[in-house]
Amino acid sequence: MQMSTFPCILLLCAISLVTCHQRLVAESRTNVELFIKEISKVMSNSDPSGRNHSTKVTIAPHPPLSNVDVWRLLLHLKSEEIKTLTLTVDETQPSTQTEFIFEGNLVDSDSIFLQAMRDSIVVATAFLSMEIRDLQSNVAWVGSNETSHISSLRIVASEKVGVVSAGEQNCSTHESPCYIISPPDPKPDLIKRCISFYFGAQRTVNLCDERVTNFLEISPSPSLYLQDDGNLKVSFTYSHNATEIEVVVYDPEDHTKVFSNSSYRCLVSVSRIFQEGEAVSCTHNITVPEGQTRMVVLIVRTDEKGYVYDSSRLLFEGNPSKPCRTGVIVGAVVGSLLGVGIIATLIIIIVLRKRMKKKKRTDTKRGMTTSYSKAPTSE
Ligand SMILES: *[C@@H]1O[C@H](CO)[C@@H](O)[C@H](O)[C@H]1NC(C)=O
Ligand SMILES: *[C@@H]1O[C@H](CO)[C@@H](O)[C@H](O)[C@H]1NC(C)=O
Ligand SMILES: *[C@@H]1O[C@H](CO)[C@@H](O)[C@H](O)[C@H]1NC(C)=O
Ligand SMILES: *[C@@H]1O[C@H](CO)[C@@H](O)[C@H](O)[C@H]1NC(C)=O
Ligand SMILES: *[C@@H]1O[C@H](CO)[C@@H](O)[C@H](O)[C@H]1NC(C)=O
Ligand SMILES: *[C@@H]1O[C@H](CO)[C@@H](O)[C@H](O)[C@H]1NC(C)=O
């Protein structure tokens, strides 16, 4: 119907501007039908983790709507409940706006209504019956904040979304989680994960997620220890917020050289209930070539919903020609924690594995070393 009235309005405009205005007002007095093109989860200023977020709705071009003061998004939940998000606008001119950001979470729902209101009367509506579910594709900046050249991206490409593109690089479901180590500038600014719903040949509606979790540093900083068996032991303090841990070990000179087992899993040795703030350690399988003097260790903790909670980027430095030399970590932090008073010093001992096997050293202070471990220094 609007399709035929719009040219008519234009024609009237040509005749008289006054008539045109009246026609526009009359037009929007009737309930205009709107068409949703895209619904997306976007970051909100209130929560840098992205768990709480905003909902962006994009609609198809529509006739100008005048004096709309409120936009409403009604989400029909599975439980038959209705969640309402509102957006107050201040429009003096007839508006053709097509993008709206509602503060509030896009919760799982089965249908949605978008309504434009004037003085509490609905003047335009879009309705969509479609299964809105979380795409389970989380993206986060890890190791450092987004603005830093040493920050990396962790991407989960769920089965629902398939391949996720981040700038020049792609992440597919079977590779997930993917780590894009220190992406070059310009950094990918929009990493959009979408699925499409088809409503006949002409209409497609995208359901998207654009959120990227901000960086949060693990505090206190974890400590690292290279074990006799070549596995890396990571010690940290337990947090209910961060239940899973991943470790990525790579060459700082060549980011394509990743020494980690491709699952990046760091296995917590003892399975029991940990207390908040308690010291915990996990082991991570790495294959480091002989002669590798420096390694970056990226430690990433995720929560039970798969969001990255916090992360740290630590640098190992050692000298393989002097096998038992003690390494140094850049950015060492000494922390006392949550009243528990654990002092974690970042001391790393890099020892040639061969030598270690020969010496069969037993070190009682592995992991949370509070001082240099006594590594053999003689030949
Ligand atoms: C999300 O919002 C709810 C309600 O406003 C609040 O209780 C909760 O703490 C928030 N969560 C985060 C992670 O900010
Ligand atoms: C990001 O990190 C850099 C250094 O790593 C720091 O200078 C800057 O202030 C940080 N920015 C934010 C927004 O935290
Ligand atoms: C990434 O995927 C897009 C399409 O999804 C493709 O056009 C592009 O060539 C891929 N890039 C690489 C580096 O594989
Ligand atoms: C993390 O855990 C602390 C202590 O249990 C809690 O106060 C805080 O709200 C949690 N943060 C998030 C984002 O869940
Ligand atoms: C990764 O480690 C797991 C267990 O530690 C092992 O089963 C798997 O084969 C390893 N994968 C690679 C590629 O080494
Ligand atoms: C580490 O991985 C290697 C192969 O990648 C495997 O031979 C070794 O058993 C693994 N060690 C542990 C403790 O998982």
Coordinates of C-alpha atoms and ligand atoms in Angstrom, one line a residue:
M1 CA 0.0 0.0 0.0
Q2 CA 2.8 2.4 0.9
M3 CA 4.4 1.6 -2.4
S4 CA 1.6 3.3 -4.2
T5 CA 1.0 6.2 -1.8
F6 CA 4.6 7.2 -1.8
P7 CA 4.9 8.3 -5.5
C8 CA 1.5 10.0 -4.8
I9 CA 3.0 11.9 -2.0
L10 CA 5.9 13.0 -4.2
L11 CA 3.4 14.2 -6.8
L12 CA 1.5 16.2 -4.2
C13 CA 4.7 17.7 -3.0
A14 CA 5.3 19.0 -6.4
I15 CA 1.9 20.7 -6.3
S16 CA 2.0 22.1 -2.8
L17 CA 4.4 21.7 0.1
V18 CA 1.6 22.3 2.6
T19 CA -0.5 19.5 1.1
C20 CA 2.5 17.3 1.2
H21 CA 3.0 17.8 4.9
Q22 CA -0.6 17.1 5.6
R23 CA -0.4 13.9 3.5
L24 CA 2.6 12.7 5.4
V25 CA 0.9 13.3 8.7
A26 CA -2.2 11.5 7.5
E27 CA 0.0 8.6 6.2
S28 CA 1.6 8.0 9.5
R29 CA -1.6 8.2 11.4
T30 CA -2.5 4.8 9.9
N31 CA -0.4 1.9 11.2
V32 CA 2.6 1.7 8.8
E33 CA 4.0 -1.7 8.2
L34 CA 7.8 -2.0 8.7
F35 CA 10.2 -4.8 7.8
I36 CA 13.0 -6.0 9.9
K37 CA 16.2 -6.7 8.1
E38 CA 18.6 -7.5 10.9
I39 CA 18.7 -8.0 14.6
S40 CA 22.1 -8.0 16.3
K41 CA 23.7 -8.2 19.7
V42 CA 26.1 -5.3 20.1
M43 CA 28.3 -4.1 22.9
S44 CA 26.9 -1.8 25.5
N45 CA 28.9 0.7 27.5
S46 CA 27.6 -0.8 30.7
D47 CA 29.4 -4.1 30.4
P48 CA 32.9 -4.5 28.7
S49 CA 32.5 -8.3 28.9
G50 CA 29.5 -8.2 26.5
R51 CA 27.4 -10.5 28.7
N52 CA 25.0 -7.7 29.2
H53 CA 24.6 -6.0 25.8
S54 CA 22.4 -3.9 23.6
T55 CA 20.1 -4.9 20.8
K56 CA 20.4 -3.3 17.4
V57 CA 17.5 -3.6 15.0
T58 CA 17.8 -2.6 11.3
I59 CA 14.6 -2.1 9.3
A60 CA 14.0 -1.6 5.6
P61 CA 13.6 1.9 4.2
H62 CA 10.1 3.2 5.0
P63 CA 7.9 6.3 4.5
P64 CA 8.8 9.2 6.9
L65 CA 7.2 8.8 10.3
S66 CA 6.5 12.1 12.2
N67 CA 6.4 12.8 15.9
V68 CA 7.4 9.3 17.0
D69 CA 8.5 9.6 20.6
V70 CA 9.2 6.0 21.6
W71 CA 10.3 2.8 19.8
R72 CA 9.4 -0.5 21.5
L73 CA 10.8 -3.9 20.9
L74 CA 8.7 -6.7 22.3
L75 CA 10.3 -10.1 22.6
H76 CA 8.1 -13.1 23.0
L77 CA 9.9 -15.5 25.2
K78 CA 9.5 -19.3 25.0
S79 CA 7.9 -19.1 28.5
E80 CA 5.1 -17.0 26.9
E81 CA 6.5 -14.0 28.8
I82 CA 7.1 -10.7 27.0
K83 CA 10.2 -8.7 27.5
T84 CA 10.0 -5.1 26.4
L85 CA 12.9 -2.8 25.4
T86 CA 12.2 0.8 24.8
L87 CA 14.1 3.6 23.1
T88 CA 13.0 7.2 23.6
V89 CA 13.6 9.5 20.6
D90 CA 13.3 13.2 20.1
E91 CA 12.2 13.7 16.6
T92 CA 11.0 17.0 15.4
Q93 CA 11.4 16.1 11.7
P94 CA 9.5 13.2 10.1
S95 CA 12.0 10.4 10.4
T96 CA 13.3 7.8 8.0
Q97 CA 15.7 6.3 10.5
T98 CA 16.3 2.6 9.9
E99 CA 18.7 1.6 12.7
F100 CA 17.8 1.5 16.4
I101 CA 19.9 0.5 19.3
F102 CA 17.9 -0.7 22.4
E103 CA 19.7 -0.8 25.7
G104 CA 19.0 -4.4 27.0
N105 CA 19.8 -8.0 26.2
L106 CA 18.4 -9.8 23.1
V107 CA 17.1 -12.8 25.0
D108 CA 16.1 -16.1 23.3
S109 CA 12.6 -15.6 21.9
D110 CA 10.3 -16.9 19.2
S111 CA 8.8 -13.8 17.8
I112 CA 9.3 -10.0 18.0
F113 CA 7.3 -6.9 17.5
L114 CA 8.9 -3.5 16.7
Q115 CA 6.6 -0.6 17.3
A116 CA 6.9 3.1 16.7
M117 CA 4.7 5.0 19.1
R118 CA 3.4 8.5 19.2
D119 CA 1.7 9.7 22.4
S120 CA 1.4 6.0 23.4
I121 CA -0.3 5.1 20.2
V122 CA 1.3 2.6 17.8
V123 CA 1.9 4.2 14.4
A124 CA 4.2 1.7 12.8
T125 CA 4.8 -2.0 13.4
A126 CA 7.1 -4.8 12.3
F127 CA 6.4 -8.3 13.2
L128 CA 8.7 -11.3 12.9
S129 CA 8.2 -14.9 13.8
M130 CA 11.6 -16.4 14.0
E131 CA 13.7 -18.5 16.4
I132 CA 16.0 -16.1 18.1
R133 CA 18.7 -18.0 20.0
D134 CA 22.3 -17.2 21.0
L135 CA 24.7 -17.9 18.2
Q136 CA 27.3 -19.2 20.7
S137 CA 30.0 -17.5 18.8
N138 CA 32.1 -15.4 21.2
V139 CA 35.0 -13.2 20.3
A140 CA 37.4 -11.5 22.7
W141 CA 40.5 -9.4 22.8
V142 CA 43.1 -11.3 24.9
G143 CA 46.6 -10.6 26.2
S144 CA 46.3 -6.9 26.0
N145 CA 43.7 -4.3 25.2
E146 CA 42.4 -3.7 21.7
T147 CA 44.5 -0.6 21.1
S148 CA 47.8 -2.4 21.9
H149 CA 49.9 -4.0 19.1
I150 CA 50.4 -7.1 21.2
S151 CA 46.7 -7.9 21.7
S152 CA 45.3 -11.1 20.1
L153 CA 41.8 -12.2 19.2
R154 CA 40.1 -15.4 20.4
I155 CA 37.3 -16.5 18.2
V156 CA 34.8 -19.3 18.6
A157 CA 33.0 -20.2 15.3
S158 CA 30.1 -22.2 16.5
E159 CA 28.4 -24.8 14.2
K160 CA 25.5 -22.4 13.8
V161 CA 27.6 -19.6 12.3
G162 CA 30.3 -21.7 10.4
V163 CA 33.2 -19.6 9.2
V164 CA 33.9 -16.3 11.0
S165 CA 35.9 -13.7 9.2
A166 CA 38.2 -11.3 11.1
G167 CA 39.9 -9.0 8.7
E168 CA 42.1 -11.1 6.4
Q169 CA 41.7 -14.2 8.6
N170 CA 39.0 -16.8 8.9
C171 CA 38.1 -19.1 11.7
S172 CA 36.1 -22.2 11.0
T173 CA 34.1 -24.4 13.4
H174 CA 36.5 -27.3 13.4
E175 CA 39.5 -25.0 14.2
S176 CA 37.7 -23.3 17.1
P177 CA 38.8 -21.8 19.4
C178 CA 41.0 -19.8 17.0
Y179 CA 43.7 -17.4 18.1
I180 CA 44.6 -14.6 15.8
I181 CA 47.9 -13.5 17.3
S182 CA 48.6 -9.8 17.2
P183 CA 46.6 -9.0 14.1
P184 CA 48.3 -6.2 12.1
D185 CA 46.8 -2.7 11.9
P186 CA 44.2 -1.8 10.9
K187 CA 42.7 -4.3 13.3
P188 CA 39.5 -5.9 12.3
D189 CA 36.9 -3.5 13.7
L190 CA 33.8 -5.5 13.0
I191 CA 33.7 -9.2 13.4
K192 CA 30.1 -10.0 12.6
R193 CA 28.7 -13.5 13.1
C194 CA 25.3 -13.9 11.4
I195 CA 22.8 -16.5 10.3
S196 CA 20.1 -15.8 7.8
F197 CA 16.4 -16.7 7.9
Y198 CA 14.5 -16.8 4.6
F199 CA 10.9 -15.6 4.3
G200 CA 10.1 -16.3 0.7
A201 CA 12.4 -15.4 -2.2
Q202 CA 12.5 -11.7 -1.5
R203 CA 13.0 -11.4 2.2
T204 CA 16.0 -12.3 4.3
V205 CA 16.4 -11.5 8.0
N206 CA 19.8 -11.7 9.6
L207 CA 20.4 -12.6 13.2
C208 CA 23.8 -11.4 14.2
D209 CA 26.3 -11.0 17.0
E210 CA 28.8 -8.2 16.8
R211 CA 30.1 -8.3 20.4
V212 CA 33.8 -8.4 21.2
T213 CA 34.7 -8.9 24.8
N214 CA 37.2 -6.4 26.1
F215 CA 40.5 -7.4 27.6
L216 CA 40.7 -8.0 31.4
E217 CA 44.1 -8.8 32.9
I218 CA 44.4 -11.9 35.2
S219 CA 45.2 -10.7 38.6
P220 CA 47.5 -11.7 40.2
S221 CA 49.5 -12.7 37.2
P222 CA 49.9 -16.5 36.9
S223 CA 53.3 -18.1 37.3
L224 CA 54.8 -20.6 34.9
Y225 CA 57.1 -23.5 35.2
L226 CA 58.5 -25.7 32.5
Q227 CA 58.4 -29.3 33.7
D228 CA 60.8 -32.2 33.2
D229 CA 58.4 -33.8 30.8
G230 CA 58.2 -30.7 28.6
N231 CA 54.8 -29.7 29.8
L232 CA 54.2 -26.2 30.9
K233 CA 52.7 -25.8 34.4
V234 CA 50.6 -22.7 34.9
S235 CA 49.7 -21.7 38.4
F236 CA 47.0 -19.2 39.1
T237 CA 44.3 -18.4 41.7
Y238 CA 40.9 -19.9 41.3
S239 CA 38.0 -17.7 40.5
H240 CA 34.3 -18.8 40.2
N241 CA 34.1 -16.5 37.2
A242 CA 36.7 -18.3 35.2
T243 CA 36.4 -22.1 35.1
E244 CA 38.3 -23.2 32.0
I245 CA 41.8 -22.3 31.0
E246 CA 43.6 -22.2 27.7
V247 CA 47.2 -21.6 27.0
V248 CA 48.8 -20.5 23.7
V249 CA 52.6 -20.6 23.5
Y250 CA 54.2 -19.1 20.4
D251 CA 57.4 -17.6 19.0
P252 CA 57.4 -13.8 19.5
E253 CA 59.5 -13.4 16.3
D254 CA 57.2 -15.5 14.2
H255 CA 53.6 -15.7 15.3
T256 CA 52.9 -18.6 12.9
K257 CA 55.1 -20.8 15.1
V258 CA 52.7 -22.0 17.8
F259 CA 54.1 -24.6 20.2
S260 CA 50.9 -25.4 21.9
N261 CA 48.8 -28.5 21.5
S262 CA 46.0 -27.4 19.1
S263 CA 43.3 -27.8 21.7
Y264 CA 45.1 -25.2 23.8
R265 CA 43.7 -27.0 26.9
C266 CA 45.4 -26.6 30.2
L267 CA 44.4 -29.5 32.3
V268 CA 43.8 -28.9 36.0
S269 CA 45.5 -31.9 37.6
V270 CA 43.2 -32.4 40.6
S271 CA 39.5 -32.6 40.2
R272 CA 37.8 -31.2 43.2
I273 CA 35.9 -28.1 44.3
F274 CA 38.2 -25.1 44.6
Q275 CA 37.7 -22.2 46.8
E276 CA 37.7 -18.6 45.5
G277 CA 41.2 -17.3 45.6
E278 CA 42.8 -20.7 46.1
A279 CA 46.1 -21.6 44.3
V280 CA 45.4 -23.9 41.4
S281 CA 47.7 -25.2 38.7
C282 CA 47.2 -26.8 35.3
T283 CA 49.5 -28.4 32.8
H284 CA 49.7 -27.6 29.1
N285 CA 51.4 -29.8 26.4
I286 CA 53.9 -27.9 24.3
T287 CA 56.5 -29.0 21.7
V288 CA 59.3 -26.5 21.7
P289 CA 62.1 -26.8 19.2
E290 CA 65.6 -26.9 20.6
G291 CA 67.2 -23.5 20.5
Q292 CA 64.0 -21.6 21.1
T293 CA 65.1 -18.9 23.4
R294 CA 62.0 -16.8 23.8
M295 CA 58.3 -17.8 24.0
V296 CA 55.2 -15.8 24.5
V297 CA 52.7 -17.5 26.8
L298 CA 49.1 -16.4 26.4
I299 CA 46.9 -17.6 29.3
V300 CA 43.1 -17.2 28.8
R301 CA 40.4 -18.1 31.2
T302 CA 36.8 -18.6 30.1
D303 CA 33.6 -18.9 32.1
E304 CA 31.0 -21.7 31.9
K305 CA 29.1 -19.9 29.2
G306 CA 32.2 -19.7 27.0
Y307 CA 32.9 -16.0 27.4
V308 CA 36.5 -15.0 28.0
Y309 CA 36.8 -13.7 31.5
D310 CA 40.4 -12.6 31.8
S311 CA 43.8 -13.2 30.2
S312 CA 47.5 -12.5 30.5
R313 CA 50.4 -12.4 28.1
L314 CA 53.8 -13.4 29.6
L315 CA 57.2 -13.6 27.9
F316 CA 59.7 -16.4 28.6
E317 CA 63.3 -15.6 28.0
G318 CA 66.1 -18.0 28.2
N319 CA 69.4 -18.9 26.6
P320 CA 69.6 -22.4 25.3
S321 CA 73.4 -22.3 25.0
K322 CA 73.5 -22.0 28.7
P323 CA 70.9 -24.6 29.5
C324 CA 70.2 -24.0 33.1
R325 CA 70.1 -20.3 33.0
T326 CA 67.2 -18.7 34.8
G327 CA 64.8 -16.9 32.6
V328 CA 63.2 -13.6 33.1
I329 CA 59.6 -12.5 32.6
V330 CA 58.8 -9.2 31.2
G331 CA 56.1 -7.4 33.1
A332 CA 56.6 -9.3 36.3
V333 CA 53.9 -8.6 38.9
V334 CA 54.1 -9.5 42.6
G335 CA 50.6 -9.8 43.9
S336 CA 49.1 -10.5 47.3
L337 CA 45.6 -11.8 46.8
L338 CA 42.2 -11.6 48.3
G339 CA 43.6 -11.7 51.8
V340 CA 44.9 -15.2 51.2
G341 CA 48.3 -13.6 50.9
I342 CA 49.8 -15.8 48.2
I343 CA 52.9 -14.2 46.8
A344 CA 53.4 -15.2 43.2
T345 CA 56.7 -14.2 41.8
L346 CA 57.1 -14.6 38.1
I347 CA 60.2 -16.7 37.9
I348 CA 60.8 -19.1 35.1
I349 CA 63.3 -21.7 34.8
I350 CA 64.1 -22.8 31.3
V351 CA 66.1 -25.9 31.2
L352 CA 67.0 -28.0 28.2
R353 CA 64.7 -31.0 28.4
K354 CA 67.5 -33.4 27.5
R355 CA 69.6 -32.2 30.4
M356 CA 66.6 -32.4 32.7
K357 CA 66.0 -36.0 31.9
K358 CA 69.6 -36.8 32.5
K359 CA 69.7 -35.1 35.9
K360 CA 66.3 -36.5 37.0
R361 CA 65.9 -33.5 39.2
T362 CA 63.1 -33.5 41.7
D363 CA 62.0 -30.1 42.6
T364 CA 59.5 -29.7 45.4
K365 CA 58.8 -26.1 44.5
R366 CA 57.3 -26.5 41.1
G367 CA 54.7 -24.1 40.0
M368 CA 54.1 -21.4 42.6
T369 CA 57.7 -20.9 43.2
T370 CA 58.4 -18.2 45.7
S371 CA 62.1 -18.1 45.0
Y372 CA 64.4 -19.3 42.4
S373 CA 64.3 -23.1 42.2
K374 CA 67.7 -24.6 42.6
A375 CA 68.5 -25.7 39.1
P376 CA 71.7 -27.5 38.4
T377 CA 74.2 -25.1 36.9
S378 CA 77.3 -27.3 36.5
E379 CA 78.0 -29.4 33.6
Ligands
LIG1 C1 23.9 -7.7 33.9 O1 22.8 -6.9 34.3 C2 22.1 -7.4 35.4 C3 20.8 -6.6 35.6 O2 21.0 -5.3 35.3 C4 23.1 -7.3 36.6 O3 22.4 -7.8 37.8 C5 24.3 -8.1 36.3 O4 25.2 -7.9 37.4 C6 24.9 -7.6 35.0 N1 26.0 -8.5 34.7 C7 27.2 -8.1 34.3 C8 28.2 -9.1 34.0 O5 27.5 -6.9 34.2
LIG2 C1 45.8 -0.2 26.5 O1 47.1 -0.7 26.8 C2 48.1 0.2 26.6 C3 49.4 -0.4 26.9 O2 49.4 -1.8 26.8 C4 47.8 1.4 27.6 O3 48.8 2.4 27.4 C5 46.5 2.0 27.3 O4 46.2 3.0 28.3 C6 45.4 0.9 27.4 N1 44.1 1.5 27.0 C7 43.0 1.2 27.7 C8 41.8 1.8 27.2 O5 43.0 0.5 28.7
LIG3 C1 37.7 -16.0 4.3 O1 36.3 -16.3 4.0 C2 35.8 -15.5 2.9 C3 34.4 -15.9 2.7 O2 33.8 -16.4 3.9 C4 36.6 -15.7 1.7 O3 36.1 -14.8 0.7 C5 38.0 -15.4 1.9 O4 38.8 -15.7 0.8 C6 38.6 -16.2 3.1 N1 39.9 -15.8 3.4 C7 40.9 -16.6 3.6 C8 42.2 -16.0 3.9 O5 40.8 -17.8 3.5
LIG4 C1 33.6 -12.3 39.6 O1 33.6 -12.8 40.9 C2 33.5 -11.8 41.9 C3 33.7 -12.6 43.3 O2 33.1 -13.8 43.3 C4 32.2 -11.1 41.8 O3 32.1 -10.2 42.8 C5 32.1 -10.5 40.5 O4 30.8 -9.9 40.3 C6 32.3 -11.5 39.4 N1 32.3 -10.8 38.1 C7 31.6 -11.3 37.1 C8 31.7 -10.5 35.8 O5 30.8 -12.2 37.1
LIG5 C1 46.8 -32.6 22.5 O1 46.8 -33.1 23.8 C2 46.0 -34.2 24.1 C3 46.1 -34.6 25.5 O2 47.0 -33.9 26.2 C4 46.3 -35.4 23.1 O3 45.4 -36.4 23.3 C5 46.3 -34.9 21.7 O4 46.7 -35.9 20.8 C6 47.2 -33.7 21.5 N1 47.1 -33.2 20.2 C7 48.2 -32.8 19.4 C8 47.9 -32.3 18.1 O5 49.3 -33.0 19.8
LIG6 C1 52.3 -34.1 24.7 O1 52.1 -34.3 23.3 C2 52.9 -35.2 22.7 C3 52.6 -35.3 21.2 O2 52.3 -34.0 20.8 C4 52.6 -36.6 23.3 O3 53.5 -37.6 22.8 C5 52.8 -36.5 24.8 O4 52.4 -37.8 25.4 C6 51.9 -35.5 25.4 N1 52.2 -35.4 26.8 C7 51.2 -35.3 27.7 C8 51.6 -35.3 29.1 O5 50.0 -35.2 27.4

